[in-house]
Amino acid sequence: MPTSPSSEPVAPACASCAAVREKNGATHCWSADPSSAPPAPGACPTRAHADTVTGALKRYLDGSEEARIARVAAQVEGLCYQRSAGEAVHARWTRVEDTIAFARLMGYRRIGLATCIGLLDETRRLERILEAQGLEPVSVCCKVGSADKTAALGIPDAEKVRPGTFEPACNPVAQAEILNDVATDLNVIVGLCVGHDALFTRHSRAPVTTLVVKDRVTGHNPAAVLYGQGFYFKRLQKERLRIPGLDPDAP
């Protein structure tokens, strides 16, 4: 199916298919019987970006490292479900187990752990698990270098978490490059801040996966905000988040 001609690429809106799935039990891209699948909405990337989709699919069969990662990831996806009688399935592996299985099936041994300083205990627990599974974890903390935020980033003292104190800057580029230097096979993010995780991923030579996503309020479970939209976190749909220094009326 050719991509529709347009001066601007069609912005995909796959989240809108949540209503389609709720109504039909299927979407255009996933149906037990593709011939009777719901029609593709106008912003469906399967239709509007058909050339891109087809080009990407070819790369999974070209024998490259990307192709191998994609194949093993799909293999792990299948293994993490337990098949019951009939067609029922249920999940049996945690994210930790998925990560171990992926690393072992890929033949990875040295696993880099890019950790937040606030999750050193959790990272040490993870190291013990990985060691028990025959893997070699190496960890590097976000505060490596111990450079004050004002000197390293130009952050005014008033914008520190605790003004008037020494407060080291996070250094995700160094985290990535140190793990590059020691030749890790796979890097795992353990609670890096938003933005720091982006920089780490950009500079990592090894493939990157995330085990822990930092959320200081929900105990590192950011999906809680999505599940709580009916009551506890409904404010995020009712009022704009006011950011000091950006919004004049911010508290």
Short mmCIF file of C-alpha atoms in Angstrom, two decimals:
data_model
loop_
_atom_site.label_atom_id
_atom_site.label_comp_id
_atom_site.label_asym_id
_atom_site.label_seq_id
_atom_site.Cartn_x
_atom_site.Cartn_y
_atom_site.Cartn_z
CA MET A 1 0.00 0.00 0.00
CA PRO A 2 1.78 3.21 -1.09
CA THR A 3 2.26 6.11 1.22
CA SER A 4 -0.27 8.86 0.56
CA PRO A 5 1.33 11.94 -1.03
CA SER A 6 1.45 14.88 1.35
CA SER A 7 3.51 17.99 1.90
CA GLU A 8 3.91 16.99 5.55
CA PRO A 9 4.13 13.47 6.97
CA VAL A 10 0.94 12.35 8.70
CA ALA A 11 1.41 12.43 12.48
CA PRO A 12 0.45 9.00 13.85
CA ALA A 13 -2.16 8.78 16.61
CA CYS A 14 -2.10 5.12 17.62
CA ALA A 15 -3.43 5.91 21.11
CA SER A 16 -6.80 6.70 19.54
CA CYS A 17 -7.16 3.01 18.68
CA ALA A 18 -7.70 2.28 22.38
CA ALA A 19 -11.38 3.01 21.72
CA VAL A 20 -11.32 0.77 18.63
CA ARG A 21 -9.87 -2.11 20.62
CA GLU A 22 -12.37 -1.60 23.43
CA LYS A 23 -15.24 -1.76 20.94
CA ASN A 24 -13.99 -4.51 18.62
CA GLY A 25 -11.50 -6.45 20.70
CA ALA A 26 -8.99 -5.82 17.92
CA THR A 27 -7.24 -3.09 15.98
CA HIS A 28 -6.23 -2.78 12.35
CA CYS A 29 -2.69 -3.93 13.14
CA TRP A 30 -3.66 -6.82 15.46
CA SER A 31 -6.65 -8.99 14.82
CA ALA A 32 -7.14 -12.75 15.05
CA ASP A 33 -8.32 -12.60 11.45
CA PRO A 34 -6.55 -9.82 9.52
CA SER A 35 -9.11 -10.05 6.73
CA SER A 36 -11.85 -8.89 9.12
CA ALA A 37 -9.74 -6.39 11.11
CA PRO A 38 -11.20 -2.95 11.82
CA PRO A 39 -10.33 -0.44 9.07
CA ALA A 40 -7.22 1.68 9.48
CA PRO A 41 -8.00 5.19 10.75
CA GLY A 42 -6.66 8.14 8.78
CA ALA A 43 -3.62 8.61 11.02
CA CYS A 44 -2.74 4.90 11.11
CA PRO A 45 1.01 4.64 10.41
CA THR A 46 0.55 1.19 8.87
CA ARG A 47 -1.20 2.98 6.02
CA ALA A 48 0.11 6.56 6.13
CA HIS A 49 3.77 5.50 6.54
CA ALA A 50 3.65 2.26 4.58
CA ASP A 51 7.01 2.79 2.85
CA THR A 52 8.76 3.41 6.15
CA VAL A 53 7.15 0.36 7.74
CA THR A 54 8.13 -1.87 4.83
CA GLY A 55 11.68 -0.56 4.84
CA ALA A 56 12.06 -1.22 8.55
CA LEU A 57 10.73 -4.77 8.24
CA LYS A 58 13.40 -5.57 5.65
CA ARG A 59 16.11 -4.63 8.15
CA TYR A 60 14.99 -7.40 10.53
CA LEU A 61 16.01 -10.00 7.95
CA ASP A 62 19.33 -8.57 6.77
CA GLY A 63 21.56 -10.50 9.19
CA SER A 64 22.67 -7.38 11.06
CA GLU A 65 23.03 -6.91 14.82
CA GLU A 66 19.76 -4.96 14.76
CA ALA A 67 18.05 -7.91 13.11
CA ARG A 68 19.38 -10.26 15.78
CA ILE A 69 18.24 -7.97 18.59
CA ALA A 70 14.76 -7.76 17.07
CA ARG A 71 14.54 -11.52 16.66
CA VAL A 72 15.73 -12.29 20.20
CA ALA A 73 13.44 -9.63 21.66
CA ALA A 74 10.49 -11.32 19.95
CA GLN A 75 11.70 -14.68 21.26
CA VAL A 76 11.81 -13.34 24.83
CA GLU A 77 8.34 -11.86 24.38
CA GLY A 78 7.02 -15.32 23.59
CA LEU A 79 8.92 -17.00 26.42
CA CYS A 80 7.62 -14.61 29.08
CA TYR A 81 4.09 -15.99 28.70
CA GLN A 82 2.86 -19.32 30.02
CA ARG A 83 0.30 -21.09 27.85
CA SER A 84 -2.68 -22.58 29.65
CA ALA A 85 -5.49 -24.84 28.49
CA GLY A 86 -7.24 -23.54 25.41
CA GLU A 87 -5.92 -20.23 24.13
CA ALA A 88 -5.39 -18.57 27.51
CA VAL A 89 -1.95 -17.19 28.35
CA HIS A 90 -0.56 -15.48 31.43
CA ALA A 91 2.67 -13.65 32.11
CA ARG A 92 5.27 -15.59 34.10
CA TRP A 93 8.44 -13.46 33.94
CA THR A 94 9.24 -10.11 35.53
CA ARG A 95 11.19 -7.36 33.78
CA VAL A 96 14.33 -8.56 35.59
CA GLU A 97 13.83 -12.05 34.19
CA ASP A 98 13.13 -10.67 30.71
CA THR A 99 16.42 -8.76 30.87
CA ILE A 100 18.37 -11.83 31.97
CA ALA A 101 16.83 -13.96 29.23
CA PHE A 102 17.51 -11.32 26.57
CA ALA A 103 21.15 -10.95 27.65
CA ARG A 104 21.80 -14.68 27.71
CA LEU A 105 20.08 -15.39 24.39
CA MET A 106 22.07 -12.58 22.77
CA GLY A 107 25.27 -14.03 24.21
CA TYR A 108 25.93 -10.87 26.22
CA ARG A 109 28.03 -11.26 29.36
CA ARG A 110 29.22 -7.87 30.63
CA ILE A 111 26.18 -5.83 31.67
CA GLY A 112 26.58 -2.12 32.40
CA LEU A 113 24.32 -0.62 35.05
CA ALA A 114 23.81 3.14 34.73
CA THR A 115 22.40 3.90 38.15
CA CYS A 116 21.00 6.86 40.02
CA ILE A 117 22.78 7.49 43.30
CA GLY A 118 19.40 7.19 45.00
CA LEU A 119 19.09 3.58 43.83
CA LEU A 120 22.51 2.21 44.80
CA ASP A 121 20.94 -0.35 47.12
CA GLU A 122 18.59 -1.57 44.40
CA THR A 123 21.50 -1.68 41.96
CA ARG A 124 23.58 -3.80 44.33
CA ARG A 125 20.65 -6.20 44.68
CA LEU A 126 20.43 -6.35 40.90
CA GLU A 127 24.16 -7.05 40.67
CA ARG A 128 23.77 -10.06 42.97
CA ILE A 129 20.98 -11.42 40.78
CA LEU A 130 22.97 -10.94 37.57
CA GLU A 131 26.06 -12.56 39.10
CA ALA A 132 23.97 -15.53 40.20
CA GLN A 133 22.78 -15.85 36.60
CA GLY A 134 26.31 -16.07 35.25
CA LEU A 135 26.51 -12.48 34.03
CA GLU A 136 29.14 -9.84 34.84
CA PRO A 137 27.58 -6.57 36.05
CA VAL A 138 29.55 -3.32 36.17
CA SER A 139 27.93 -0.22 37.62
CA VAL A 140 28.56 3.50 37.33
CA CYS A 141 26.73 6.14 39.36
CA CYS A 142 25.14 9.29 37.96
CA LYS A 143 27.25 11.54 40.21
CA VAL A 144 30.57 10.31 38.81
CA GLY A 145 33.12 13.13 38.86
CA SER A 146 31.49 14.83 41.86
CA ALA A 147 31.35 18.24 40.17
CA ASP A 148 29.11 20.90 41.70
CA LYS A 149 26.05 21.80 39.60
CA THR A 150 26.94 25.48 39.49
CA ALA A 151 30.44 24.87 38.18
CA ALA A 152 29.53 21.99 35.86
CA LEU A 153 26.20 23.17 34.46
CA GLY A 154 25.92 26.85 35.30
CA ILE A 155 22.91 26.12 37.51
CA PRO A 156 22.24 29.05 39.89
CA ASP A 157 22.60 28.11 43.52
CA ALA A 158 18.93 28.97 44.09
CA GLU A 159 17.88 26.22 41.66
CA LYS A 160 19.64 23.44 43.54
CA VAL A 161 17.57 20.98 45.55
CA ARG A 162 19.32 22.31 48.67
CA PRO A 163 20.60 25.85 48.00
CA GLY A 164 23.77 26.81 49.77
CA THR A 165 25.19 23.31 49.72
CA PHE A 166 27.57 21.33 47.53
CA GLU A 167 25.33 19.45 45.10
CA PRO A 168 27.02 17.26 42.48
CA ALA A 169 25.73 17.29 38.93
CA CYS A 170 24.55 14.14 37.18
CA ASN A 171 27.00 13.13 34.46
CA PRO A 172 25.21 10.74 32.07
CA VAL A 173 27.64 11.31 29.20
CA ALA A 174 30.52 10.15 31.40
CA GLN A 175 28.44 7.18 32.58
CA ALA A 176 27.97 6.09 28.98
CA GLU A 177 31.55 6.69 27.93
CA ILE A 178 32.97 4.84 30.96
CA LEU A 179 30.83 1.83 30.09
CA ASN A 180 32.00 2.20 26.49
CA ASP A 181 35.60 2.13 27.73
CA VAL A 182 35.08 -1.15 29.62
CA ALA A 183 33.27 -2.67 26.62
CA THR A 184 29.91 -3.61 28.06
CA ASP A 185 27.68 -5.78 25.89
CA LEU A 186 24.38 -4.34 27.14
CA ASN A 187 23.62 -1.32 29.31
CA VAL A 188 20.72 -1.15 31.75
CA ILE A 189 19.30 2.12 33.07
CA VAL A 190 18.44 2.03 36.76
CA GLY A 191 16.48 5.14 37.67
CA LEU A 192 18.21 7.91 35.73
CA CYS A 193 16.40 11.25 35.63
CA VAL A 194 14.35 12.35 32.63
CA GLY A 195 16.82 13.88 30.17
CA HIS A 196 19.82 12.22 31.78
CA ASP A 197 18.52 8.90 30.48
CA ALA A 198 18.23 10.45 27.01
CA LEU A 199 21.84 11.64 27.08
CA PHE A 200 23.06 8.30 28.38
CA THR A 201 21.25 6.43 25.62
CA ARG A 202 22.56 8.81 22.97
CA HIS A 203 26.18 8.25 24.00
CA SER A 204 26.08 4.54 24.83
CA ARG A 205 27.87 2.33 22.34
CA ALA A 206 26.13 -0.81 23.61
CA PRO A 207 22.38 -1.36 23.26
CA VAL A 208 20.41 0.21 26.12
CA THR A 209 17.36 -1.09 27.98
CA THR A 210 15.58 0.37 31.00
CA LEU A 211 14.84 -1.60 34.14
CA VAL A 212 13.80 1.19 36.53
CA VAL A 213 12.14 4.44 35.46
CA LYS A 214 12.57 7.18 38.04
CA ASP A 215 9.42 8.54 39.64
CA ARG A 216 10.10 10.07 43.01
CA VAL A 217 6.41 10.27 43.97
CA THR A 218 5.08 6.86 42.95
CA GLY A 219 7.96 4.65 44.08
CA HIS A 220 9.34 4.49 40.52
CA ASN A 221 6.03 3.38 39.01
CA PRO A 222 5.09 6.20 36.60
CA ALA A 223 2.21 4.14 35.21
CA ALA A 224 0.42 4.85 38.50
CA VAL A 225 -0.29 8.35 37.17
CA LEU A 226 -2.02 6.85 34.13
CA TYR A 227 -4.08 4.41 36.19
CA GLY A 228 -4.99 7.23 38.58
CA GLN A 229 -6.47 9.56 35.96
CA GLY A 230 -9.99 8.80 37.18
CA PHE A 231 -9.33 10.37 40.58
CA TYR A 232 -5.91 10.91 42.18
CA PHE A 233 -4.05 12.40 39.21
CA LYS A 234 -7.01 13.81 37.31
CA ARG A 235 -5.59 17.32 37.76
CA LEU A 236 -3.19 16.65 34.89
CA GLN A 237 -6.17 16.67 32.51
CA LYS A 238 -7.84 19.65 34.18
CA GLU A 239 -5.05 22.16 34.61
CA ARG A 240 -1.74 22.89 32.95
CA LEU A 241 1.39 22.01 34.88
CA ARG A 242 2.88 25.33 35.94
CA ILE A 243 6.68 25.38 35.77
CA PRO A 244 8.71 27.93 37.75
CA GLY A 245 10.79 30.12 35.46
CA LEU A 246 8.55 29.29 32.49
CA ASP A 247 5.04 30.13 33.66
CA PRO A 248 4.57 33.54 35.40
CA ASP A 249 1.89 32.19 37.74
CA ALA A 250 3.87 29.15 38.85
CA PRO A 251 4.06 28.70 42.63
#
